[in-house]
Short mmCIF file of C-alpha atoms and ligand atoms in Angstrom, two decimals:
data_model
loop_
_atom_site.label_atom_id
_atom_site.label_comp_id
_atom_site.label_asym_id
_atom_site.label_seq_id
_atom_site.Cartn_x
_atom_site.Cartn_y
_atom_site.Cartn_z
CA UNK V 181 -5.87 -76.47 -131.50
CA UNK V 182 -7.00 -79.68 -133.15
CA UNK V 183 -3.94 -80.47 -135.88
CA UNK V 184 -5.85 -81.74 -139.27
CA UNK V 185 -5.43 -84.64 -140.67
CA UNK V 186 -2.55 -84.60 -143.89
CA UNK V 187 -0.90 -81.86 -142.27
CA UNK V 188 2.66 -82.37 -141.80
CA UNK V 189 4.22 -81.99 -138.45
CA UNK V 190 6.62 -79.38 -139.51
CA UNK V 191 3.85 -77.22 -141.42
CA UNK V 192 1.67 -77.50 -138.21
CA UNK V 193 4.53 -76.16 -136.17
CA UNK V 194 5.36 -73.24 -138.78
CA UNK V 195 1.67 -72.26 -138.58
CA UNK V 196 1.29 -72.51 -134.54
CA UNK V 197 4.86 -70.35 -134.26
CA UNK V 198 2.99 -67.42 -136.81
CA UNK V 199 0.33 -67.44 -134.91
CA UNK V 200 2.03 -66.97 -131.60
CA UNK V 201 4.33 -64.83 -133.34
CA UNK V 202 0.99 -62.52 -134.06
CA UNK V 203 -0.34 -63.17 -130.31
CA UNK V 204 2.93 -61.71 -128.36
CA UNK V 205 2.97 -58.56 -131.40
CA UNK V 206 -0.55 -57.15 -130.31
CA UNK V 207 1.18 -56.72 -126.84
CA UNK V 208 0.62 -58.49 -123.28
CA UNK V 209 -3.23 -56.98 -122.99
CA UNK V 210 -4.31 -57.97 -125.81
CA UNK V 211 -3.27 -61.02 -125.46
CA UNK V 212 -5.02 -61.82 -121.71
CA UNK V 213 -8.11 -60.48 -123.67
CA UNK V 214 -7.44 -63.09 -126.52
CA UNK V 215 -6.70 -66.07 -123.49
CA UNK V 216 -9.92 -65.18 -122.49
CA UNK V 217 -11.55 -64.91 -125.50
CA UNK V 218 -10.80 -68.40 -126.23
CA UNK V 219 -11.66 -69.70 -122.78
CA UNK V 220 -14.87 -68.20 -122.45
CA UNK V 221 -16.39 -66.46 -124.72
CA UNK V 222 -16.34 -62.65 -126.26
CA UNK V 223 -15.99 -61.00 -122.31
CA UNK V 224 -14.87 -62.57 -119.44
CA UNK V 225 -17.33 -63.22 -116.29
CA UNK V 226 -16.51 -63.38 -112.93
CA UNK V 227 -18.94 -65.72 -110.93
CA UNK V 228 -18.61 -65.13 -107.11
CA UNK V 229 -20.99 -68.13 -106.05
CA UNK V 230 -20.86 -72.12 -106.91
CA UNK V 231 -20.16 -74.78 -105.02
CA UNK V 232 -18.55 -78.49 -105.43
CA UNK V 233 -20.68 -81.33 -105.18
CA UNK V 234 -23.83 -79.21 -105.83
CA UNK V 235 -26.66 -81.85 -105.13
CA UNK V 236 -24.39 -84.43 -106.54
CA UNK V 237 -22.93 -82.43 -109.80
CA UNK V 238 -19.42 -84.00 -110.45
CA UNK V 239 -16.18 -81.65 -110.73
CA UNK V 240 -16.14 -82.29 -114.53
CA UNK V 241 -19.97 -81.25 -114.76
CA UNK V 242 -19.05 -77.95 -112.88
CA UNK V 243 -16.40 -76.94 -115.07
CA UNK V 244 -18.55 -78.08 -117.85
CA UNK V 245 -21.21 -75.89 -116.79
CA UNK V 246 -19.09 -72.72 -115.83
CA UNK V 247 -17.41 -72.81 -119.35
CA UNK V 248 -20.61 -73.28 -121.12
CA UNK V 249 -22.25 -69.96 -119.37
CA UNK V 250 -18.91 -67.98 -120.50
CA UNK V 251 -17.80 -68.04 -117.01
CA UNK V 252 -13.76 -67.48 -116.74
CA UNK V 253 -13.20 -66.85 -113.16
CA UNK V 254 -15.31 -68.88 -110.44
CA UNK V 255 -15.09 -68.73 -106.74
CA UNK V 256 -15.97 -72.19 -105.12
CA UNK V 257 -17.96 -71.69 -101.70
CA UNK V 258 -17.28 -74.26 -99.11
CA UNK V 259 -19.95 -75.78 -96.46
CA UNK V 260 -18.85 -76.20 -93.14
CA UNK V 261 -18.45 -79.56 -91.57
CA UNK V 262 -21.54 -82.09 -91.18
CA UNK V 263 -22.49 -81.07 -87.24
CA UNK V 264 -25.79 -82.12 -85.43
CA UNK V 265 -26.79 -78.72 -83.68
CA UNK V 266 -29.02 -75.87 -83.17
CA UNK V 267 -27.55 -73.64 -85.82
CA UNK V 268 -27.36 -76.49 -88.91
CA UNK V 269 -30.65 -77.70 -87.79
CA UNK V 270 -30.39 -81.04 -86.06
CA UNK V 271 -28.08 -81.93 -89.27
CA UNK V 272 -30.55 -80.91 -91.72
CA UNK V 273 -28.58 -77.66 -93.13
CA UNK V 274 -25.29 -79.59 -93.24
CA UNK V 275 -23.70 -79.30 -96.65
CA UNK V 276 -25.29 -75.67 -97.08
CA UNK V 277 -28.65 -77.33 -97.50
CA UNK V 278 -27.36 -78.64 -101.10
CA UNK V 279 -24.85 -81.80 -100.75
CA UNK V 280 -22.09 -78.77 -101.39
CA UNK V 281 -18.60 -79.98 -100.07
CA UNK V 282 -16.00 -78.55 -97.80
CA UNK V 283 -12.57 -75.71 -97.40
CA UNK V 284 -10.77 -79.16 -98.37
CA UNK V 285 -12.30 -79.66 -101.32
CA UNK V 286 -12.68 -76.73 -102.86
CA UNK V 287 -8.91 -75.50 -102.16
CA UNK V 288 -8.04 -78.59 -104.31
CA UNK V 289 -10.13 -77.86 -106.96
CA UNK V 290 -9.11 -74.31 -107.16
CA UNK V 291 -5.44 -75.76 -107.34
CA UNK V 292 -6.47 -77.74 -109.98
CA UNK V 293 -7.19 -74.50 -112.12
CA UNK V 294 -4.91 -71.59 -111.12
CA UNK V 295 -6.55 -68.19 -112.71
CA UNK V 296 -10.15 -69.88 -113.27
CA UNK V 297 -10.97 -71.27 -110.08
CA UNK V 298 -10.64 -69.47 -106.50
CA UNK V 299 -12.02 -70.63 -103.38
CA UNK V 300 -13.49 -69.43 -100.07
CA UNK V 301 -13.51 -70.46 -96.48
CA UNK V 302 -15.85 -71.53 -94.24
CA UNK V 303 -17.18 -73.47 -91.10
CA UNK V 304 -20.46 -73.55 -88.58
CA UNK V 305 -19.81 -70.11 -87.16
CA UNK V 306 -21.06 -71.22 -83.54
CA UNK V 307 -18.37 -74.25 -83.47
CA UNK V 308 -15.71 -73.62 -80.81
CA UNK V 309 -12.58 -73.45 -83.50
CA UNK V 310 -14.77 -71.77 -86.63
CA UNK V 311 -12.10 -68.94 -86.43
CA UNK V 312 -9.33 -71.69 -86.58
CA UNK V 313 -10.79 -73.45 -89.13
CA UNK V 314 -11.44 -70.45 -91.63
CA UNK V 315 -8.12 -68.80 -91.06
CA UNK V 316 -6.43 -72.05 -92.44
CA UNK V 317 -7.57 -71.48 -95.50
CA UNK V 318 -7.42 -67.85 -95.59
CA UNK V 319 -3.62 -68.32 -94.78
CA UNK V 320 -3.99 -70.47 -98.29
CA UNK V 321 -5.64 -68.00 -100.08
CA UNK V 322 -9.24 -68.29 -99.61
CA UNK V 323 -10.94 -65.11 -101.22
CA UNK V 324 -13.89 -64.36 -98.64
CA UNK V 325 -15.37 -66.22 -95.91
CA UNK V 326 -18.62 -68.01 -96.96
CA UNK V 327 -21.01 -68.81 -97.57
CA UNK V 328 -22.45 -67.80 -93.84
CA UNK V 329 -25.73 -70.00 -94.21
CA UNK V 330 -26.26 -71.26 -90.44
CA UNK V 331 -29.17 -70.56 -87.91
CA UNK V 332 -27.30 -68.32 -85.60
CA UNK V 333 -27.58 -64.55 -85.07
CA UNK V 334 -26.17 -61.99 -87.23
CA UNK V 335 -24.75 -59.97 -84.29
CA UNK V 336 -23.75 -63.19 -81.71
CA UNK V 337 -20.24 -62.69 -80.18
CA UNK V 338 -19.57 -66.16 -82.93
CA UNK V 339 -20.50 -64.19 -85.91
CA UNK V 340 -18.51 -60.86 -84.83
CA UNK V 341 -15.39 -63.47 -84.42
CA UNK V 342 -15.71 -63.71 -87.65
CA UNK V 343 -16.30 -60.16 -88.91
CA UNK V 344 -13.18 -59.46 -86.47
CA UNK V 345 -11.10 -62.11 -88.72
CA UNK V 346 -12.63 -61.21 -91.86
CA UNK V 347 -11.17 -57.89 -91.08
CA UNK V 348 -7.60 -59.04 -89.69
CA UNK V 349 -7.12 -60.85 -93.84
CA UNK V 350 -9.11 -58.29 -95.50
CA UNK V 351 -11.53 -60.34 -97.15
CA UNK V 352 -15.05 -60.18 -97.43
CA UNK V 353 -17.80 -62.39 -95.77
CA UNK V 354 -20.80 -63.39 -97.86
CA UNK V 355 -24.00 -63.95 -96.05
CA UNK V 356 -27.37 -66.11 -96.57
CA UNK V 357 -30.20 -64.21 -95.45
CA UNK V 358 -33.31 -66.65 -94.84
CA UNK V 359 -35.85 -65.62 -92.23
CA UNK V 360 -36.14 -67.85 -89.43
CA UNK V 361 -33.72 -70.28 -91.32
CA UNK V 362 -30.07 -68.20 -91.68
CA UNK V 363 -28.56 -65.56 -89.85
CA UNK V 364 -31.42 -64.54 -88.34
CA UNK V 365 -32.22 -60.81 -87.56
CA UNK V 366 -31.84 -58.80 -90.84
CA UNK V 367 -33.29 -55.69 -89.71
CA UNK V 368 -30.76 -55.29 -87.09
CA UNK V 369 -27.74 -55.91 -89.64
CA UNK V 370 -26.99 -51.92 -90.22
CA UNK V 371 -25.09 -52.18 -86.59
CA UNK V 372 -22.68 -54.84 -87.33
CA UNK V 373 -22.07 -52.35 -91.02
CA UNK V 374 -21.37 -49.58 -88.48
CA UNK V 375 -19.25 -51.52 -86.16
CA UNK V 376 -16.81 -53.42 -89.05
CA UNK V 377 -16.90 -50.39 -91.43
CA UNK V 378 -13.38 -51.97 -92.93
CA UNK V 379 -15.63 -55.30 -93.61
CA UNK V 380 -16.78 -55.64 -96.66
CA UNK V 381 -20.13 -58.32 -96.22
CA UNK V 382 -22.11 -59.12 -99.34
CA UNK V 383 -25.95 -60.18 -99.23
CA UNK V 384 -27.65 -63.25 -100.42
CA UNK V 385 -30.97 -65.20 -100.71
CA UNK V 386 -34.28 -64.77 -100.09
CA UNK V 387 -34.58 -62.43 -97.34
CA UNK V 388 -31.74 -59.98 -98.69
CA UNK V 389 -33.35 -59.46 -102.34
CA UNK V 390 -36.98 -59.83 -101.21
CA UNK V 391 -36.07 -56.85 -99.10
CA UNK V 392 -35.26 -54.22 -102.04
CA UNK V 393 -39.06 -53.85 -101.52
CA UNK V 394 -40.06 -51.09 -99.44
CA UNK V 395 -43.50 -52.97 -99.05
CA UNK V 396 -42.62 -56.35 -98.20
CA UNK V 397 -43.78 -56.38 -94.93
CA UNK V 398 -44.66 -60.42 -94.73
CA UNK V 399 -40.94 -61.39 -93.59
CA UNK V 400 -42.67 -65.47 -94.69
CA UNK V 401 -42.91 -64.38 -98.36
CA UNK V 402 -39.42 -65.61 -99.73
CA UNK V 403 -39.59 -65.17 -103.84
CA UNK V 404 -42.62 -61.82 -104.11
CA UNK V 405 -43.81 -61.20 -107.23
CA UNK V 406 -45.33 -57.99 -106.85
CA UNK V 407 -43.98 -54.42 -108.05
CA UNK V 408 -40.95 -53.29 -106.36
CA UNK V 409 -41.16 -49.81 -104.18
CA UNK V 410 -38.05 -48.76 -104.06
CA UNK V 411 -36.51 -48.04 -100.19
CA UNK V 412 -36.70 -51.53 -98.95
CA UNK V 413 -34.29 -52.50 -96.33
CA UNK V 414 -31.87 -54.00 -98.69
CA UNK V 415 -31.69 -50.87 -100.92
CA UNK V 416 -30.65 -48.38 -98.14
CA UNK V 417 -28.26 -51.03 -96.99
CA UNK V 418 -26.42 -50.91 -100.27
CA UNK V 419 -26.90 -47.24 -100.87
CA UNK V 420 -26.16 -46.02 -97.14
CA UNK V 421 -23.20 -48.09 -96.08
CA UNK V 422 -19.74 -48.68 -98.25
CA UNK V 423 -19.16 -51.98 -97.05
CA UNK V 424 -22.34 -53.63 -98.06
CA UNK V 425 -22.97 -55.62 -101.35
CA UNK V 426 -25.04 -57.71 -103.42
CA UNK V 427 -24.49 -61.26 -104.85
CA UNK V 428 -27.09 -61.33 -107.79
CA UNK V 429 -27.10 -65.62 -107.65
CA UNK V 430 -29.61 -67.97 -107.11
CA UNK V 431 -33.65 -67.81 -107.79
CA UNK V 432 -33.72 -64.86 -105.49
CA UNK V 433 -31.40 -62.40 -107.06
CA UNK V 434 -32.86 -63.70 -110.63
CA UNK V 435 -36.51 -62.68 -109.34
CA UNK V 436 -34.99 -59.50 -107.63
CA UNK V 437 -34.93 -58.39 -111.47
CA UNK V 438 -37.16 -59.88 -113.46
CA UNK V 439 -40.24 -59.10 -110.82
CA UNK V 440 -40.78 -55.42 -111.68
CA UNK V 441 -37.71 -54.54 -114.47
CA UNK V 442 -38.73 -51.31 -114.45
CA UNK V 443 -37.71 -51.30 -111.39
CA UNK V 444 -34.50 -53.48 -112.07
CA UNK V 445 -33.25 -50.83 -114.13
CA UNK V 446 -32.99 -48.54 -111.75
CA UNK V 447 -32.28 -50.33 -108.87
CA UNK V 448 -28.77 -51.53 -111.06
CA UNK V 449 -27.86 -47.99 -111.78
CA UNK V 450 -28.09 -47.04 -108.01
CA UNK V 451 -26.18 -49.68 -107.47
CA UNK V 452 -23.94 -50.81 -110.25
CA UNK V 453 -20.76 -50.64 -108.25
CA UNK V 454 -22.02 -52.57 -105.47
CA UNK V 455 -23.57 -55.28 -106.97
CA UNK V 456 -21.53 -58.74 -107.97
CA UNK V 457 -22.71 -61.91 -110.40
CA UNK V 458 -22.89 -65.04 -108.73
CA UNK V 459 -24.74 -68.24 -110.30
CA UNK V 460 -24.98 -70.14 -107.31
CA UNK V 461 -27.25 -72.92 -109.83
CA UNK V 462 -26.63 -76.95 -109.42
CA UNK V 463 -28.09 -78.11 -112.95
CA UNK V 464 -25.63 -79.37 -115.61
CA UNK V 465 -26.68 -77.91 -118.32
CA UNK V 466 -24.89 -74.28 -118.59
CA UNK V 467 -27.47 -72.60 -120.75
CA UNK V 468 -31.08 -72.52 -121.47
CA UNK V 469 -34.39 -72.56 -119.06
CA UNK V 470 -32.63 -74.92 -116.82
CA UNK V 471 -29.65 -72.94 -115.65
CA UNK V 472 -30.54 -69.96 -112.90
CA UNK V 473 -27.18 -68.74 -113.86
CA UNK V 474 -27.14 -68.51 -117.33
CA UNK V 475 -30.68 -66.51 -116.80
CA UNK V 476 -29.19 -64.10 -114.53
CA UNK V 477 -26.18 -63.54 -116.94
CA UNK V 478 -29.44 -62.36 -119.44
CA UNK V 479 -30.89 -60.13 -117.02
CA UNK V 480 -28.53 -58.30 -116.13
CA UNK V 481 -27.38 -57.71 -120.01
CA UNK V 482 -31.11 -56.88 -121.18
CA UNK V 483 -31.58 -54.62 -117.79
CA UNK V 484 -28.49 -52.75 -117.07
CA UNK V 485 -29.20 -49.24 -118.63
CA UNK V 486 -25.47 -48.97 -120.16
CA UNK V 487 -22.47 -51.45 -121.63
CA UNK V 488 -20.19 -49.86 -118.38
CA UNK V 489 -22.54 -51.07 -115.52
CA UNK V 490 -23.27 -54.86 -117.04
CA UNK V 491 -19.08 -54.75 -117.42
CA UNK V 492 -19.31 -54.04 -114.02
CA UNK V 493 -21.66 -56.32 -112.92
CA UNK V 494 -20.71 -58.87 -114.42
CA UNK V 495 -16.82 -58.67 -113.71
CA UNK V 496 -15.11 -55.74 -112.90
CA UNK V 497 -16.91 -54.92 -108.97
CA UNK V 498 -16.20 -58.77 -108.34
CA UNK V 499 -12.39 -57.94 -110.05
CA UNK V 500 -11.51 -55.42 -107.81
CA UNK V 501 -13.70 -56.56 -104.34
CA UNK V 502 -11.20 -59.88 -104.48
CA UNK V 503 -8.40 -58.59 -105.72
CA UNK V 504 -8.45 -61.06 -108.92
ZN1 ZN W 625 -27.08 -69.49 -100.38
ZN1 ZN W 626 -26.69 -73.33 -114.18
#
C-alpha cells in the first residue's frame, strides 16, 4: 500500500488496522482468495514449467514476467549439470538447450519466495550418481523430477532408476519428448506406464503434443498444422493410463490447441483432469504476441467448453498433482 502524501502517520495506521480488521472478518478463505487477488490477478494460476536463467532472463525479469501473466504459483525446472556426452549431445543440450540453470539455483530462488515459487530436481539421467543428485533435492522439497530432456532411452535401466525414485518420494517426473533429440522411443512409453503405475509422468514438447494426431505419421514433423484426428498416441496415453499427463507449455502445447480448436475443445474435455498449465516461455515481456505463456493462458480460457475445466487447467489438476 503506497501511504499518500499529507496523510498523517496515525490516520494511515487507523485506516490499514480497518482494513485488516475487514480482511480477518470475511474468514481465513476469503482471505487466501483476497492474498491472491492482490498478487496476481482475479484467479490464481499455477504454472508447472519455467526455468532460471532462461536464455539469459535475470531472476527479477522472471518474477516480473510470472506476475505480469497472473501467475501465483511457479515451479522452477532445473537443467542438469554442463556434461560432454552422448545423451547432452557432445555439450550441445547442456542447460536444457536454453542457458536454464541448475537444482542449486532454483532451490534458492524458490527459498527466496515461499508459497510462489517451488522447484524441481534434476540431473543427466545416464550420469553414474543422477539418482544421488536428484534425491538431494527431493529430500529439500523438490516437487517432481524434471525436466527429463536428455538423448537417452525412455525405458534404459538409467531412466527406470529414476521412475524407481520418483516412486520411493512420490513425485512426478516430467518428460521432453523430441524425436531423435530426447528420450527417444515414444511409442514404446505405454510399458514403462504399466510397469510404475504409482508414477505419475507428465508429457512435453514436440513429439508428445504432435502426437494427439491420429495421422501424424512423419515422426520429423515437430509443430503440424493440419486438422487433428483424434486417437493419436498421446490421446490414448492420457485417456488409457492414470498416471499419464499433459504439460500444456511451450510452442508445442500452444499449437496442440490452436491447430484444429475444434478439435481443442474436445480434446480438453476428455482430458480436463489430466492436463496441467505450464509456460515454459523465456521472453520478458509477460503479455502480448511475445509471450508463449500468456497465449496459452488465452487458449485454454477461449477453448475449454466450461468455467470448471479452465479452473482446472489452469490450477486446480497442478494443485492437487503437487500437493501445493
Ligand atoms: Zn522442454
Ligand atoms: Zn512469456
Amino acid at each position: 500500500m503506497t501511504r499518500p502524501q499529507n496523510y498523517s502517520r496515525r490516520k494511515f495506521i487507523q485506516h490499514t488496522a480497518a482494513i485488516a480488521g475487514a480482511v480477518i472478518s470475511i474468514g481465513a478463505t476469503r482471505n487466501v482468495y483476497a492474498l491472491q487477488q492482490t498478487r496476481g490477478g482475479a484467479e490464481p494460476i499455477i504454472d508447472i514449467h519455467q526455468h532460471t536463467d532462461y536464455h539469459g532472463r535475470s531472476h527479477a525479469e522472471t518474477l516480473a514476467h510470472q506476475r505480469t501473466m497472473g501467475i501465483t504459483h511457479t515451479i522452477l525446472l532445473p537443467s542438469g549439470r554442463p556434461v560432454n556426452s552422448d545423451s547432452t549431445h557432445g555439450g550441445k543440450s547442456n542447460g536444457l538447450q536454453a542457458k536454464a540453470t541448475g537444482n542449486e539455483v532454483c532451490y534458492a530462488l524458490a527459498k527466496q519466495y515461499p508459497g510462489e515459487y517451488f522447484f524441481g530436481a534434476n540431473e543427466v539421467s545416464d550420469l553414474p550418481d543422477a539418482t544421488q543428485e536428484i534425491e538431494k533435492y527431493l529430500k529439500l522439497g523438490a516437487k517432481l523430477i524434471g525436466e527429463s530432456k536428455f538423448g537417452v532411452e525412455c525405458d534404459s535401466p538409467e531412466m527406470q532408476k529414476i521412475y524407481q525414485l520418483a516412486q520411493t518420494y512420490d513425485v512426478p517426473v516430467l518428460m521432453h519428448w523430441q524425436h531423435n533429440m530426447y528420450n527417444y522411443g515414444y511409442e514404446r512409453f505405454y510399458k514403462m506406464l504399466e510397469k510404475y503405475p504409482k508414477v505419475n509422468f507428465i508429457g512435453h514438447a514436440q513429439t508428445w503434443w504432435a502426437n494427439i494426431d491420429k495421422a501424424h505419421d512423419d515422426q520429423t514433423v515437430l509443430y503440424p498444422k493440419s486438422k487433428v484426428t483424434a486417437g493419436g498416441i498421446t490421446d490414448r496415453l492420457l485417456a488409457d493410463y492414470p498416471n499419464m499427463y499433459g504439460d500444456m507449455s511451450a510452442g508445442s502445447g500452444l499449437n496442440s490447441l490452436l491447430r484444429d480448436e475444434e478439435h481443442a475443445k474436445g480434446f480438453l474435455k476428455r482430458h480436463q483432469d489430466k492436463l496441467l498449465y505450464g509456460s515454459d516461455c523465456a521472453d520478458a515481456v509477460g503479455q502480448g504476441d511475445k509471450c508463449d505463456g500468456a497465449k496459452i493462458i488465452a487458449a485454454i480460457r477461449k477453448l475449454s467448453p466450461t468455467k470448471k475445466i479452465e479452473r482446472k487447467i489452469l490450477y486446480n489438476n497442478a494443485k492437487k498433482l503437487f500437493r501445493l
